[in-house]
Amino acid sequence: MADTATTASAAAASAANTSTDAPPFQLGKPRFQQTSFYGRLRHFLDIIDPRTLFVTERRLREAVQLLEDYKHGTLHPGVTNEQLWSAQKIKQAILHPDTNEKIFMPFRMSGYIPFGTPIVVGLLLPNQTLASTVFWQWLNQSHNACVNYANRNATKPSPASKFIQGYLGAVISAVSIAVGLNVLVQKANKFTPATRLLVQRFVPFPAVGRLSCRHAPGSSSPCKALCAWQLSAWPCRWPSASSRRCQRLRHPS
């Protein structure tokens, strides 16, 4: 342990150089201070940064090797804190923390906005038919389930039946709420056509929001409802080795 601490300290000393904007590098720790809202916001934006989607295989290997060199105290002279933080950001954005395997691009946290935005647009399309409502709700819940599964805790495998059960529950619930509300709005005779169209625009929100606050076994996070509004703990890898700041783990019920 003493040798490991010595090599890490030496690596940190080597990295502390002319990089004045970047804080001293800490392996496995957030770059930005988590004691302030601004720091947590910057950490959140760093996690969902879509630029990491364009990182090449060569750049990924270089980032992983740089972190290995830091870990073993064999950094080359001139490596900056900025380079180390960038390498850690790339590795955490692309590789699963438990398996070290690449996460499929649409299911990475950095891909949640570019791949999720078209689905949101589809959910909000006006004058939807029954088929289109079912399709967009199914696609949204399928995307969420795949993101959860791709970022699952691989150190504690869960049976596939649990995941399938949670996925089917989420899809059925979302579709039922969306279709049910659409039918109610269409049958509301007191609404003018303009009001009915306006209300229908908001139908996807309760359908999606209800599922975001619900723990579907195997597919959604046991701590998702707890920390969904806390930038210090969301998004996390629901949960995995990287979620050491999980509020549920700190304060078990």
mmCIF file of C-alpha atoms in Angstrom, residues 8-232:
data_model
loop_
_atom_site.group_PDB
_atom_site.id
_atom_site.type_symbol
_atom_site.label_atom_id
_atom_site.label_comp_id
_atom_site.label_asym_id
_atom_site.label_seq_id
_atom_site.Cartn_x
_atom_site.Cartn_y
_atom_site.Cartn_z
ATOM 1 C CA ALA A 8 0.730 7.808 -7.118
ATOM 2 C CA SER A 9 2.217 10.793 -5.292
ATOM 3 C CA ALA A 10 5.153 10.829 -7.655
ATOM 4 C CA ALA A 11 2.813 10.710 -10.634
ATOM 5 C CA ALA A 12 0.754 13.555 -9.222
ATOM 6 C CA ALA A 13 3.882 15.620 -8.691
ATOM 7 C CA SER A 14 4.923 14.951 -12.277
ATOM 8 C CA ALA A 15 1.495 16.050 -13.550
ATOM 9 C CA ALA A 16 1.414 19.271 -11.536
ATOM 10 C CA ASN A 17 2.994 21.649 -14.006
ATOM 11 C CA THR A 18 2.062 24.536 -16.240
ATOM 12 C CA SER A 19 -1.607 23.498 -16.497
ATOM 13 C CA THR A 20 -2.991 26.318 -14.354
ATOM 14 C CA ASP A 21 -6.675 25.967 -15.270
ATOM 15 C CA ALA A 22 -6.969 22.287 -14.426
ATOM 16 C CA PRO A 23 -6.981 21.197 -10.768
ATOM 17 C CA PRO A 24 -4.488 18.566 -9.577
ATOM 18 C CA PHE A 25 -5.477 15.226 -11.056
ATOM 19 C CA GLN A 26 -7.030 12.578 -8.804
ATOM 20 C CA LEU A 27 -7.612 9.146 -10.291
ATOM 21 C CA GLY A 28 -11.263 8.113 -10.120
ATOM 22 C CA LYS A 29 -12.395 11.419 -8.593
ATOM 23 C CA PRO A 30 -14.596 14.131 -10.160
ATOM 24 C CA ARG A 31 -12.703 16.971 -11.774
ATOM 25 C CA PHE A 32 -15.012 19.645 -10.411
ATOM 26 C CA GLN A 33 -15.783 20.331 -6.765
ATOM 27 C CA GLN A 34 -19.001 18.627 -5.667
ATOM 28 C CA THR A 35 -19.610 20.996 -2.754
ATOM 29 C CA SER A 36 -21.191 23.689 -4.947
ATOM 30 C CA PHE A 37 -24.057 23.676 -7.409
ATOM 31 C CA TYR A 38 -21.848 25.094 -10.153
ATOM 32 C CA GLY A 39 -19.280 22.360 -9.641
ATOM 33 C CA ARG A 40 -21.941 19.664 -9.778
ATOM 34 C CA LEU A 41 -23.437 21.249 -12.895
ATOM 35 C CA ARG A 42 -20.060 21.231 -14.648
ATOM 36 C CA HIS A 43 -19.567 17.610 -13.615
ATOM 37 C CA PHE A 44 -22.989 16.770 -15.073
ATOM 38 C CA LEU A 45 -22.188 18.549 -18.348
ATOM 39 C CA ASP A 46 -18.850 16.734 -18.521
ATOM 40 C CA ILE A 47 -20.564 13.351 -18.270
ATOM 41 C CA ILE A 48 -23.043 14.043 -21.089
ATOM 42 C CA ASP A 49 -20.510 15.781 -23.363
ATOM 43 C CA PRO A 50 -21.342 14.355 -26.845
ATOM 44 C CA ARG A 51 -17.854 15.116 -28.163
ATOM 45 C CA THR A 52 -16.627 11.882 -26.597
ATOM 46 C CA LEU A 53 -18.747 10.020 -29.146
ATOM 47 C CA PHE A 54 -16.199 10.969 -31.808
ATOM 48 C CA VAL A 55 -13.130 9.697 -29.965
ATOM 49 C CA THR A 56 -11.143 7.288 -32.144
ATOM 50 C CA GLU A 57 -9.993 3.840 -31.080
ATOM 51 C CA ARG A 58 -6.400 5.058 -31.065
ATOM 52 C CA ARG A 59 -7.227 8.021 -28.822
ATOM 53 C CA LEU A 60 -9.074 5.713 -26.437
ATOM 54 C CA ARG A 61 -6.069 3.379 -26.172
ATOM 55 C CA GLU A 62 -3.804 6.352 -25.525
ATOM 56 C CA ALA A 63 -6.125 7.616 -22.777
ATOM 57 C CA VAL A 64 -6.261 4.221 -21.068
ATOM 58 C CA GLN A 65 -2.488 3.856 -21.277
ATOM 59 C CA LEU A 66 -1.942 7.338 -19.850
ATOM 60 C CA LEU A 67 -4.077 6.478 -16.831
ATOM 61 C CA GLU A 68 -2.215 3.197 -16.385
ATOM 62 C CA ASP A 69 1.093 5.075 -16.456
ATOM 63 C CA TYR A 70 -0.231 7.482 -13.821
ATOM 64 C CA LYS A 71 -1.444 4.606 -11.663
ATOM 65 C CA HIS A 72 1.954 2.913 -11.736
ATOM 66 C CA GLY A 73 3.968 6.109 -11.418
ATOM 67 C CA THR A 74 5.562 5.865 -14.863
ATOM 68 C CA LEU A 75 4.259 9.070 -16.442
ATOM 69 C CA HIS A 76 6.464 10.721 -19.021
ATOM 70 C CA PRO A 77 7.731 14.201 -18.109
ATOM 71 C CA GLY A 78 5.547 17.023 -19.364
ATOM 72 C CA VAL A 79 2.170 15.299 -18.970
ATOM 73 C CA THR A 80 -0.300 17.908 -17.749
ATOM 74 C CA ASN A 81 -3.241 17.696 -15.388
ATOM 75 C CA GLU A 82 -5.471 18.684 -18.301
ATOM 76 C CA GLN A 83 -4.289 15.673 -20.289
ATOM 77 C CA LEU A 84 -4.957 13.353 -17.368
ATOM 78 C CA TRP A 85 -8.456 14.727 -16.752
ATOM 79 C CA SER A 86 -9.208 14.445 -20.466
ATOM 80 C CA ALA A 87 -7.980 10.844 -20.526
ATOM 81 C CA GLN A 88 -10.163 9.923 -17.554
ATOM 82 C CA LYS A 89 -13.189 11.626 -19.116
ATOM 83 C CA ILE A 90 -12.713 9.633 -22.332
ATOM 84 C CA LYS A 91 -12.297 6.327 -20.550
ATOM 85 C CA GLN A 92 -15.303 6.817 -18.274
ATOM 86 C CA ALA A 93 -17.488 7.933 -21.198
ATOM 87 C CA ILE A 94 -16.718 4.927 -23.399
ATOM 88 C CA LEU A 95 -15.742 1.939 -21.241
ATOM 89 C CA HIS A 96 -17.927 0.188 -18.696
ATOM 90 C CA PRO A 97 -16.298 0.598 -15.262
ATOM 91 C CA ASP A 98 -16.837 -3.055 -14.281
ATOM 92 C CA THR A 99 -16.141 -4.942 -17.510
ATOM 93 C CA ASN A 100 -13.866 -2.434 -19.295
ATOM 94 C CA GLU A 101 -15.827 -3.196 -22.459
ATOM 95 C CA LYS A 102 -16.981 -0.466 -24.832
ATOM 96 C CA ILE A 103 -20.556 0.689 -24.316
ATOM 97 C CA PHE A 104 -22.601 0.803 -27.512
ATOM 98 C CA MET A 105 -22.662 4.435 -28.633
ATOM 99 C CA PRO A 106 -26.443 5.161 -28.406
ATOM 100 C CA PHE A 107 -26.497 3.815 -24.840
ATOM 101 C CA ARG A 108 -23.651 5.885 -23.412
ATOM 102 C CA MET A 109 -24.471 8.808 -21.134
ATOM 103 C CA SER A 110 -22.694 11.072 -23.639
ATOM 104 C CA GLY A 111 -25.097 9.808 -26.308
ATOM 105 C CA TYR A 112 -28.253 10.341 -24.288
ATOM 106 C CA ILE A 113 -28.973 13.807 -25.736
ATOM 107 C CA PRO A 114 -28.110 13.257 -29.434
ATOM 108 C CA PHE A 115 -29.862 9.885 -29.558
ATOM 109 C CA GLY A 116 -32.666 10.771 -27.150
ATOM 110 C CA THR A 117 -33.657 14.114 -28.671
ATOM 111 C CA PRO A 118 -35.279 12.619 -31.826
ATOM 112 C CA ILE A 119 -37.380 10.412 -29.554
ATOM 113 C CA VAL A 120 -38.528 13.435 -27.529
ATOM 114 C CA VAL A 121 -39.455 15.222 -30.751
ATOM 115 C CA GLY A 122 -41.439 12.150 -31.806
ATOM 116 C CA LEU A 123 -43.275 12.079 -28.472
ATOM 117 C CA LEU A 124 -44.339 15.705 -28.945
ATOM 118 C CA LEU A 125 -45.543 15.447 -32.551
ATOM 119 C CA PRO A 126 -49.073 16.855 -32.953
ATOM 120 C CA ASN A 127 -52.149 14.935 -34.148
ATOM 121 C CA GLN A 128 -50.726 11.527 -33.368
ATOM 122 C CA THR A 129 -52.597 8.362 -34.200
ATOM 123 C CA LEU A 130 -52.940 5.434 -31.814
ATOM 124 C CA ALA A 131 -50.158 3.611 -33.650
ATOM 125 C CA SER A 132 -47.735 6.554 -33.507
ATOM 126 C CA THR A 133 -48.435 7.111 -29.802
ATOM 127 C CA VAL A 134 -47.699 3.470 -29.028
ATOM 128 C CA PHE A 135 -44.594 3.493 -31.230
ATOM 129 C CA TRP A 136 -42.937 6.572 -29.672
ATOM 130 C CA GLN A 137 -43.721 5.498 -26.099
ATOM 131 C CA TRP A 138 -42.326 2.026 -26.829
ATOM 132 C CA LEU A 139 -39.212 3.486 -28.462
ATOM 133 C CA ASN A 140 -38.619 5.855 -25.535
ATOM 134 C CA GLN A 141 -38.912 3.126 -22.912
ATOM 135 C CA SER A 142 -36.791 0.750 -25.008
ATOM 136 C CA HIS A 143 -34.041 3.348 -25.254
ATOM 137 C CA ASN A 144 -34.164 3.974 -21.495
ATOM 138 C CA ALA A 145 -34.043 0.248 -20.769
ATOM 139 C CA CYS A 146 -31.061 -0.264 -23.063
ATOM 140 C CA VAL A 147 -29.189 2.637 -21.444
ATOM 141 C CA ASN A 148 -29.857 1.165 -18.005
ATOM 142 C CA TYR A 149 -28.775 -2.302 -19.093
ATOM 143 C CA ALA A 150 -25.624 -1.097 -20.852
ATOM 144 C CA ASN A 151 -24.603 0.796 -17.690
ATOM 145 C CA ARG A 152 -25.721 -1.900 -15.263
ATOM 146 C CA ASN A 153 -23.775 -3.094 -12.250
ATOM 147 C CA ALA A 154 -21.864 -5.963 -13.873
ATOM 148 C CA THR A 155 -20.320 -7.072 -10.577
ATOM 149 C CA LYS A 156 -23.730 -8.274 -9.376
ATOM 150 C CA PRO A 157 -25.454 -9.965 -12.313
ATOM 151 C CA SER A 158 -29.242 -10.002 -12.296
ATOM 152 C CA PRO A 159 -31.359 -12.641 -14.044
ATOM 153 C CA ALA A 160 -32.578 -11.683 -17.508
ATOM 154 C CA SER A 161 -36.141 -12.331 -16.384
ATOM 155 C CA LYS A 162 -35.938 -9.370 -13.985
ATOM 156 C CA PHE A 163 -34.815 -7.050 -16.726
ATOM 157 C CA ILE A 164 -37.535 -8.283 -19.105
ATOM 158 C CA GLN A 165 -40.169 -7.939 -16.383
ATOM 159 C CA GLY A 166 -39.148 -4.345 -15.672
ATOM 160 C CA TYR A 167 -38.959 -3.482 -19.369
ATOM 161 C CA LEU A 168 -42.432 -4.854 -20.124
ATOM 162 C CA GLY A 169 -43.842 -3.099 -17.059
ATOM 163 C CA ALA A 170 -42.369 0.222 -18.158
ATOM 164 C CA VAL A 171 -43.621 -0.093 -21.737
ATOM 165 C CA ILE A 172 -47.129 -1.176 -20.745
ATOM 166 C CA SER A 173 -47.432 1.587 -18.146
ATOM 167 C CA ALA A 174 -46.202 4.343 -20.471
ATOM 168 C CA VAL A 175 -48.388 3.237 -23.387
ATOM 169 C CA SER A 176 -51.455 2.837 -21.162
ATOM 170 C CA ILE A 177 -51.086 6.307 -19.644
ATOM 171 C CA ALA A 178 -50.460 8.016 -22.998
ATOM 172 C CA VAL A 179 -53.275 6.245 -24.851
ATOM 173 C CA GLY A 180 -55.693 6.646 -21.932
ATOM 174 C CA LEU A 181 -55.081 10.369 -21.621
ATOM 175 C CA ASN A 182 -55.434 10.843 -25.384
ATOM 176 C CA VAL A 183 -58.807 9.115 -25.327
ATOM 177 C CA LEU A 184 -59.987 11.214 -22.370
ATOM 178 C CA VAL A 185 -58.918 14.436 -24.069
ATOM 179 C CA GLN A 186 -60.684 13.503 -27.306
ATOM 180 C CA LYS A 187 -63.898 12.751 -25.402
ATOM 181 C CA ALA A 188 -63.776 16.015 -23.453
ATOM 182 C CA ASN A 189 -66.625 17.915 -25.112
ATOM 183 C CA LYS A 190 -65.968 21.073 -23.097
ATOM 184 C CA PHE A 191 -62.642 21.628 -24.838
ATOM 185 C CA THR A 192 -62.449 23.720 -27.975
ATOM 186 C CA PRO A 193 -60.415 22.174 -30.846
ATOM 187 C CA ALA A 194 -57.530 24.544 -30.082
ATOM 188 C CA THR A 195 -57.559 23.679 -26.370
ATOM 189 C CA ARG A 196 -57.811 19.957 -27.128
ATOM 190 C CA LEU A 197 -54.760 20.180 -29.408
ATOM 191 C CA LEU A 198 -52.823 22.102 -26.758
ATOM 192 C CA VAL A 199 -53.642 19.600 -24.020
ATOM 193 C CA GLN A 200 -52.688 16.686 -26.267
ATOM 194 C CA ARG A 201 -49.230 18.216 -26.663
ATOM 195 C CA PHE A 202 -48.660 17.652 -22.930
ATOM 196 C CA VAL A 203 -49.894 14.046 -22.808
ATOM 197 C CA PRO A 204 -46.382 12.528 -23.150
ATOM 198 C CA PHE A 205 -45.154 14.333 -20.023
ATOM 199 C CA PRO A 206 -47.205 12.430 -17.416
ATOM 200 C CA ALA A 207 -46.572 9.164 -19.268
ATOM 201 C CA VAL A 208 -42.809 9.653 -19.246
ATOM 202 C CA GLY A 209 -42.670 11.402 -15.863
ATOM 203 C CA ARG A 210 -44.634 8.671 -14.121
ATOM 204 C CA LEU A 211 -42.095 6.086 -15.293
ATOM 205 C CA SER A 212 -39.147 8.261 -14.264
ATOM 206 C CA CYS A 213 -40.354 8.226 -10.669
ATOM 207 C CA ARG A 214 -41.160 4.552 -10.641
ATOM 208 C CA HIS A 215 -38.733 1.755 -9.846
ATOM 209 C CA ALA A 216 -39.287 -0.921 -12.473
ATOM 210 C CA PRO A 217 -37.399 -3.999 -11.176
ATOM 211 C CA GLY A 218 -34.367 -4.837 -13.254
ATOM 212 C CA SER A 219 -34.572 -1.941 -15.677
ATOM 213 C CA SER A 220 -34.626 1.268 -13.688
ATOM 214 C CA SER A 221 -32.438 2.437 -10.868
ATOM 215 C CA PRO A 222 -33.178 1.676 -7.212
ATOM 216 C CA CYS A 223 -31.872 5.177 -6.466
ATOM 217 C CA LYS A 224 -33.166 6.983 -9.568
ATOM 218 C CA ALA A 225 -36.214 8.521 -7.906
ATOM 219 C CA LEU A 226 -34.107 9.505 -4.912
ATOM 220 C CA CYS A 227 -31.387 11.432 -6.700
ATOM 221 C CA ALA A 228 -32.955 12.412 -10.021
ATOM 222 C CA TRP A 229 -32.880 16.073 -8.973
ATOM 223 C CA GLN A 230 -29.413 15.998 -7.395
ATOM 224 C CA LEU A 231 -26.674 16.932 -9.825
ATOM 225 C CA SER A 232 -24.152 15.540 -7.368
#
